[in-house]
Structures are given as C-alpha cells and as structure tokens.
Amino acid sequence: AQKVTQAQTEISVVEKEDVTLDCVYETRDTTYYLFWYKQPPSGELVFLIRRNSFDEQNEISGRYSWNFQKSTSSFNFTITASQVVDSAVYFCALSEWTGNQFYFGTGTSLTVIP
Amino acid sequence: DTGVSQNPRHKITKRGQNVTFRCDPISEHNRLYWYRQTLGQGPEFLTYFQNEAQLEKSRLLSDRFSAERPKGSFSTLEIQRTEQGDSAMYLCASSFGGPRGNQPQHFGDGTRLSIL
C-alpha cells in the first residue's frame, strides 16, 4: 500500500496566485516524520521542511506554509504569491520510527506561468 | 559544506554490461542512502548504510545489485548484467543522526543510467 499519496499530478497557476499541494500519508507508527522536498528541472532534491508527528503546530517560512493535521493524516504545503522560480516537482515523504527509509509520494509538478 | 557528489552524471551502456556508480556524501554525515527514481515517480529506497554497515536493503535490490561503503565515507553501487528495466536515475543521499531516520536527507544530483 502506498504510504504517501500526492493525488495532484500536475498543477498550473499564474504568477502571484496562491497554490496548495496536498499530501496524505499512512502509517501505524505513533512517532513519525514528514518532509517536503523540491526537485527543480536541474534534478537535485532540495529539502524544504521536516515535521515531527508530535508537533502539530503549523509553520510559515516566507511565502511557504505547511498545514499538518493528524486527524486527516495530511501535511499540505501552500505557496503564497507564487513565482516562476517555484516551478518544480514537489515531493512529500514519510519516515517512520520503526524504520530508516523515506517513503516518497509520486510528486506534484507545479508550473507557474508568468 | 560541499554537498553530496555523485558520478558519473550520465551512464549509457549496453544491456548485459556491468556499471558502477560512486557517491561522496557530506563529510560529517554517518548515514548514506541509495534510491532509484523513474520518470514520473518519487524516489524509491534501495539501501542504507550507517557508517560502513549496510543495515537495510529493499526487495527492489535484486542479487544483481550490490552496494558498499568500505570505510564509512564514499559508497559505490554496482549493477551486474544490466537489464532494460534498470534504466533510471540513481540518487544518493546522506544525513547525520542516531538510530532513527528523523534527520533530513540531503541528495546529490543523481546518476542517470540508460540501457541500450
């Protein structure tokens, strides 16, 4: 079973629009960690944020914000006032307390149109 | 901090040949991971080292695949008797941490393997 689901395959927005990328996860562990990565066209995965399962506080970093809701097993990512440089594939990932590997979703390809 | 380095960036080979990739992690990182990524998919875990010990292997890692990290620094991933299905991007990542994988992994640019 897929542990991380990113149902949105591709999203296009016009520059300066807000966009939310959805991530739903599945785990039996009570302690786990969630991550978001950005993969620009150059290919290198860039770490954006880590969230612990016991910390449900939402986080804002500049134009980026993350909404973690354990009740719905979701960890959504919002980009405010999108820019062309935000165009990339974004991956959500899960790391469980009982293991060492990361489980990645299939990614959401975001295109920001100028 | 020079980041995770992988080489070669691209490898084109004929089916049946052996290939070897190298990964140099961030120097102070004790954990090293190998992933495979195919088009339109997220990275899939292959194997993981804590220092020089290979502690976990995915069932994706068939007996044609072998990974080493002889001195707990750089790592190599070898694929023997390559098949068409091996064509993918092979990603290396490293992190620093204890027994649980709660630290972010830092990725290299990957090695793109194409099998003719």
mmCIF file of C-alpha atoms in Angstrom:
data_model
loop_
_atom_site.group_PDB
_atom_site.id
_atom_site.type_symbol
_atom_site.label_atom_id
_atom_site.label_comp_id
_atom_site.label_asym_id
_atom_site.label_seq_id
_atom_site.Cartn_x
_atom_site.Cartn_y
_atom_site.Cartn_z
ATOM 1 C CA ALA A 1 0.000 0.000 0.000
ATOM 2 C CA GLN A 2 1.187 3.479 -0.846
ATOM 3 C CA LYS A 3 2.305 5.191 2.326
ATOM 4 C CA VAL A 4 2.337 8.681 0.847
ATOM 5 C CA THR A 5 -0.243 9.870 -1.644
ATOM 6 C CA GLN A 6 0.026 13.044 -3.676
ATOM 7 C CA ALA A 7 -3.168 12.987 -5.693
ATOM 8 C CA GLN A 8 -2.336 16.087 -7.734
ATOM 9 C CA THR A 9 -0.077 15.045 -10.582
ATOM 10 C CA GLU A 10 0.242 18.435 -12.252
ATOM 11 C CA ILE A 11 -0.833 21.940 -11.285
ATOM 12 C CA SER A 12 -0.543 25.147 -13.279
ATOM 13 C CA VAL A 13 -1.053 28.577 -11.769
ATOM 14 C CA VAL A 14 -0.499 32.096 -12.916
ATOM 15 C CA GLU A 15 2.250 34.021 -11.186
ATOM 16 C CA LYS A 16 1.192 35.626 -7.886
ATOM 17 C CA GLU A 17 -1.597 33.130 -7.311
ATOM 18 C CA ASP A 18 -1.590 31.001 -4.165
ATOM 19 C CA VAL A 19 -1.347 27.239 -4.589
ATOM 20 C CA THR A 20 -1.729 24.321 -2.177
ATOM 21 C CA LEU A 21 -0.085 20.962 -2.721
ATOM 22 C CA ASP A 22 -1.795 18.056 -0.977
ATOM 23 C CA CYS A 23 -0.124 15.183 0.832
ATOM 24 C CA VAL A 24 -1.864 12.305 2.597
ATOM 25 C CA TYR A 25 0.123 9.675 4.450
ATOM 26 C CA GLU A 26 -0.482 6.315 6.059
ATOM 27 C CA THR A 27 1.408 4.801 8.971
ATOM 28 C CA ARG A 28 0.817 2.693 12.062
ATOM 29 C CA ASP A 29 3.658 4.293 13.971
ATOM 30 C CA THR A 30 2.726 6.868 16.578
ATOM 31 C CA THR A 31 6.048 8.632 16.061
ATOM 32 C CA TYR A 32 6.985 9.567 12.543
ATOM 33 C CA TYR A 33 8.416 12.406 10.499
ATOM 34 C CA LEU A 34 7.128 14.174 7.428
ATOM 35 C CA PHE A 35 9.174 16.056 4.867
ATOM 36 C CA TRP A 36 8.726 18.165 1.777
ATOM 37 C CA TYR A 37 11.321 18.300 -0.977
ATOM 38 C CA LYS A 38 11.559 20.392 -4.136
ATOM 39 C CA GLN A 39 13.036 18.955 -7.334
ATOM 40 C CA PRO A 40 13.690 21.705 -9.884
ATOM 41 C CA PRO A 41 14.407 20.896 -13.532
ATOM 42 C CA SER A 42 18.110 20.574 -12.682
ATOM 43 C CA GLY A 43 17.203 17.384 -10.808
ATOM 44 C CA GLU A 44 18.608 17.749 -7.293
ATOM 45 C CA LEU A 45 16.127 17.178 -4.488
ATOM 46 C CA VAL A 46 16.167 20.134 -2.106
ATOM 47 C CA PHE A 47 14.972 19.737 1.474
ATOM 48 C CA LEU A 48 12.280 22.232 2.471
ATOM 49 C CA ILE A 49 10.848 21.206 5.835
ATOM 50 C CA ARG A 50 10.596 18.449 8.438
ATOM 51 C CA ARG A 51 7.653 17.979 10.781
ATOM 52 C CA ASN A 52 7.516 15.619 13.784
ATOM 53 C CA SER A 53 4.298 13.727 14.427
ATOM 54 C CA PHE A 54 4.044 15.069 17.962
ATOM 55 C CA ASP A 55 4.227 18.691 16.830
ATOM 56 C CA GLU A 56 1.055 19.778 15.091
ATOM 57 C CA GLN A 57 1.919 23.447 15.004
ATOM 58 C CA ASN A 58 1.693 24.851 11.519
ATOM 59 C CA GLU A 59 4.737 26.571 10.140
ATOM 60 C CA ILE A 60 5.345 29.545 7.929
ATOM 61 C CA SER A 61 8.603 30.386 6.212
ATOM 62 C CA GLY A 62 8.378 33.385 3.935
ATOM 63 C CA ARG A 63 5.947 32.533 1.144
ATOM 64 C CA TYR A 64 5.803 28.890 2.210
ATOM 65 C CA SER A 65 3.465 27.448 4.811
ATOM 66 C CA TRP A 66 2.638 23.949 5.936
ATOM 67 C CA ASN A 67 -0.571 22.622 7.466
ATOM 68 C CA PHE A 68 -0.164 19.371 9.421
ATOM 69 C CA GLN A 69 -3.365 17.643 10.541
ATOM 70 C CA LYS A 70 -3.020 14.268 12.250
ATOM 71 C CA SER A 71 -6.788 13.760 12.288
ATOM 72 C CA THR A 72 -6.853 13.568 8.500
ATOM 73 C CA SER A 73 -3.262 12.283 8.060
ATOM 74 C CA SER A 74 -2.442 15.229 5.874
ATOM 75 C CA PHE A 75 0.554 17.505 5.522
ATOM 76 C CA ASN A 76 -0.291 20.128 2.928
ATOM 77 C CA PHE A 77 2.051 22.751 1.511
ATOM 78 C CA THR A 78 0.934 26.217 0.419
ATOM 79 C CA ILE A 79 2.938 28.658 -1.666
ATOM 80 C CA THR A 80 1.653 32.206 -1.409
ATOM 81 C CA ALA A 81 2.126 34.656 -4.282
ATOM 82 C CA SER A 82 3.758 32.042 -6.488
ATOM 83 C CA GLN A 83 6.742 32.912 -8.645
ATOM 84 C CA VAL A 84 8.165 31.374 -11.805
ATOM 85 C CA VAL A 85 11.121 30.065 -9.770
ATOM 86 C CA ASP A 86 8.673 27.925 -7.797
ATOM 87 C CA SER A 87 8.155 25.761 -10.879
ATOM 88 C CA ALA A 88 9.378 22.289 -9.911
ATOM 89 C CA VAL A 89 8.219 18.866 -8.809
ATOM 90 C CA TYR A 90 7.404 18.761 -5.124
ATOM 91 C CA PHE A 91 7.619 15.560 -3.108
ATOM 92 C CA CYS A 92 6.168 14.714 0.257
ATOM 93 C CA ALA A 93 7.962 11.996 2.237
ATOM 94 C CA LEU A 94 7.392 9.952 5.386
ATOM 95 C CA SER A 95 9.955 8.444 7.746
ATOM 96 C CA GLU A 96 8.676 6.034 10.370
ATOM 97 C CA TRP A 97 10.049 5.499 13.867
ATOM 98 C CA THR A 98 10.331 1.768 13.183
ATOM 99 C CA GLY A 99 12.387 2.147 10.034
ATOM 100 C CA ASN A 100 15.120 4.138 8.383
ATOM 101 C CA GLN A 101 13.975 4.723 4.847
ATOM 102 C CA PHE A 102 11.966 7.586 3.432
ATOM 103 C CA TYR A 103 8.730 6.819 1.621
ATOM 104 C CA PHE A 104 8.142 9.362 -1.117
ATOM 105 C CA GLY A 105 4.931 10.253 -2.854
ATOM 106 C CA THR A 106 4.760 10.366 -6.637
ATOM 107 C CA GLY A 107 5.214 14.125 -6.638
ATOM 108 C CA THR A 108 3.237 17.114 -7.855
ATOM 109 C CA SER A 109 4.583 19.009 -10.837
ATOM 110 C CA LEU A 110 3.948 22.723 -10.365
ATOM 111 C CA THR A 111 4.166 25.132 -13.266
ATOM 112 C CA VAL A 112 3.955 28.842 -12.557
ATOM 113 C CA ILE A 113 3.043 30.795 -15.660
ATOM 114 C CA PRO A 114 4.397 34.331 -15.926
ATOM 115 C CA ASP B 1 29.804 22.057 3.032
ATOM 116 C CA THR B 2 30.310 20.733 -0.479
ATOM 117 C CA GLY B 3 27.099 18.732 -0.685
ATOM 118 C CA VAL B 4 26.565 15.169 -1.877
ATOM 119 C CA SER B 5 28.536 14.390 -5.001
ATOM 120 C CA GLN B 6 27.675 11.632 -7.476
ATOM 121 C CA ASN B 7 29.462 10.479 -10.563
ATOM 122 C CA PRO B 8 29.111 9.913 -13.347
ATOM 123 C CA ARG B 9 26.155 12.183 -14.072
ATOM 124 C CA HIS B 10 25.138 10.054 -17.016
ATOM 125 C CA LYS B 11 25.923 6.486 -17.971
ATOM 126 C CA ILE B 12 24.887 4.823 -21.214
ATOM 127 C CA THR B 13 25.628 1.145 -21.567
ATOM 128 C CA LYS B 14 24.523 -1.921 -23.455
ATOM 129 C CA ARG B 15 22.276 -4.493 -21.888
ATOM 130 C CA GLY B 16 24.246 -7.136 -20.074
ATOM 131 C CA GLN B 17 27.145 -4.889 -19.108
ATOM 132 C CA ASN B 18 28.134 -4.064 -15.536
ATOM 133 C CA VAL B 19 28.052 -0.498 -14.240
ATOM 134 C CA THR B 20 29.309 1.145 -11.074
ATOM 135 C CA PHE B 21 28.285 4.461 -9.587
ATOM 136 C CA ARG B 22 30.016 6.442 -6.893
ATOM 137 C CA CYS B 23 28.626 8.670 -4.162
ATOM 138 C CA ASP B 24 30.575 11.005 -1.885
ATOM 139 C CA PRO B 25 28.350 12.124 1.000
ATOM 140 C CA ILE B 26 28.611 15.280 3.061
ATOM 141 C CA SER B 27 31.742 14.654 5.072
ATOM 142 C CA GLU B 28 30.307 14.695 8.576
ATOM 143 C CA HIS B 29 27.290 12.538 7.692
ATOM 144 C CA ASN B 30 27.322 8.980 9.019
ATOM 145 C CA ARG B 31 24.269 7.760 7.115
ATOM 146 C CA LEU B 32 24.152 7.115 3.404
ATOM 147 C CA TYR B 33 21.188 6.059 1.266
ATOM 148 C CA TRP B 34 20.653 4.896 -2.296
ATOM 149 C CA TYR B 35 17.370 5.473 -4.126
ATOM 150 C CA ARG B 36 16.109 4.841 -7.627
ATOM 151 C CA GLN B 37 13.807 7.257 -9.413
ATOM 152 C CA THR B 38 11.972 6.555 -12.659
ATOM 153 C CA LEU B 39 10.116 9.086 -14.772
ATOM 154 C CA GLY B 40 7.052 10.479 -13.072
ATOM 155 C CA GLN B 41 7.725 8.679 -9.813
ATOM 156 C CA GLY B 42 9.181 9.588 -6.461
ATOM 157 C CA PRO B 43 12.475 8.141 -5.278
ATOM 158 C CA GLU B 44 12.284 4.507 -4.180
ATOM 159 C CA PHE B 45 14.524 3.294 -1.389
ATOM 160 C CA LEU B 46 17.203 0.759 -2.287
ATOM 161 C CA THR B 47 19.578 0.518 0.652
ATOM 162 C CA TYR B 48 21.034 2.341 3.636
ATOM 163 C CA PHE B 49 24.389 2.448 5.457
ATOM 164 C CA GLN B 50 25.167 3.561 8.961
ATOM 165 C CA ASN B 51 28.892 4.263 8.753
ATOM 166 C CA GLU B 52 30.299 1.220 6.912
ATOM 167 C CA ALA B 53 27.497 -1.172 7.879
ATOM 168 C CA GLN B 54 24.729 -1.865 5.381
ATOM 169 C CA LEU B 55 21.720 -2.039 7.698
ATOM 170 C CA GLU B 56 18.740 -2.198 5.417
ATOM 171 C CA LYS B 57 18.021 -3.368 1.876
ATOM 172 C CA SER B 58 14.842 -3.061 -0.147
ATOM 173 C CA ARG B 59 13.446 -6.024 -2.019
ATOM 174 C CA LEU B 60 14.000 -3.842 -5.087
ATOM 175 C CA LEU B 61 17.688 -4.577 -4.628
ATOM 176 C CA SER B 62 17.972 -7.810 -6.580
ATOM 177 C CA ASP B 63 21.039 -10.009 -6.400
ATOM 178 C CA ARG B 64 22.419 -8.156 -9.439
ATOM 179 C CA PHE B 65 22.794 -5.060 -7.287
ATOM 180 C CA SER B 66 25.484 -4.605 -4.679
ATOM 181 C CA ALA B 67 26.419 -1.582 -2.614
ATOM 182 C CA GLU B 68 29.448 -0.937 -0.482
ATOM 183 C CA ARG B 69 30.731 1.736 1.826
ATOM 184 C CA PRO B 70 34.129 0.325 2.732
ATOM 185 C CA LYS B 71 35.473 2.983 5.071
ATOM 186 C CA GLY B 72 32.268 4.684 6.073
ATOM 187 C CA SER B 73 32.892 7.525 3.657
ATOM 188 C CA PHE B 74 32.130 7.186 -0.074
ATOM 189 C CA SER B 75 29.862 4.464 -1.407
ATOM 190 C CA THR B 76 29.576 2.529 -4.645
ATOM 191 C CA LEU B 77 26.540 0.930 -6.229
ATOM 192 C CA GLU B 78 27.207 -1.774 -8.796
ATOM 193 C CA ILE B 79 24.670 -3.294 -11.140
ATOM 194 C CA GLN B 80 25.708 -6.512 -12.860
ATOM 195 C CA ARG B 81 24.248 -7.821 -16.120
ATOM 196 C CA THR B 82 22.163 -4.701 -16.654
ATOM 197 C CA GLU B 83 18.635 -5.019 -17.996
ATOM 198 C CA GLN B 84 16.346 -2.543 -19.746
ATOM 199 C CA GLY B 85 14.353 -2.113 -16.553
ATOM 200 C CA ASP B 86 17.416 -0.790 -14.771
ATOM 201 C CA SER B 87 17.191 2.467 -16.719
ATOM 202 C CA ALA B 88 16.511 5.133 -14.106
ATOM 203 C CA MET B 89 18.024 7.943 -12.091
ATOM 204 C CA TYR B 90 20.047 6.616 -9.170
ATOM 205 C CA LEU B 91 20.111 9.022 -6.255
ATOM 206 C CA CYS B 92 22.401 9.086 -3.275
ATOM 207 C CA ALA B 93 21.558 10.895 -0.059
ATOM 208 C CA SER B 94 23.267 11.391 3.272
ATOM 209 C CA SER B 95 22.298 12.525 6.743
ATOM 210 C CA PHE B 96 23.678 12.736 10.236
ATOM 211 C CA GLY B 97 21.882 11.091 13.068
ATOM 212 C CA GLY B 98 21.286 8.332 15.539
ATOM 213 C CA PRO B 99 19.398 5.093 15.094
ATOM 214 C CA ARG B 100 16.203 6.667 13.791
ATOM 215 C CA GLY B 101 15.784 8.341 10.431
ATOM 216 C CA ASN B 102 14.389 11.611 11.636
ATOM 217 C CA GLN B 103 17.019 13.827 10.075
ATOM 218 C CA PRO B 104 16.503 15.319 6.629
ATOM 219 C CA GLN B 105 18.379 13.563 3.891
ATOM 220 C CA HIS B 106 20.491 15.653 1.551
ATOM 221 C CA PHE B 107 20.550 14.455 -2.029
ATOM 222 C CA GLY B 108 23.081 14.508 -4.813
ATOM 223 C CA ASP B 109 22.312 15.311 -8.438
ATOM 224 C CA GLY B 110 21.973 11.636 -9.274
ATOM 225 C CA THR B 111 23.378 9.349 -11.953
ATOM 226 C CA ARG B 112 21.124 8.789 -14.943
ATOM 227 C CA LEU B 113 21.505 5.278 -16.328
ATOM 228 C CA SER B 114 20.344 4.458 -19.821
ATOM 229 C CA ILE B 115 20.415 0.864 -21.065
ATOM 230 C CA LEU B 116 20.557 0.412 -24.833
#
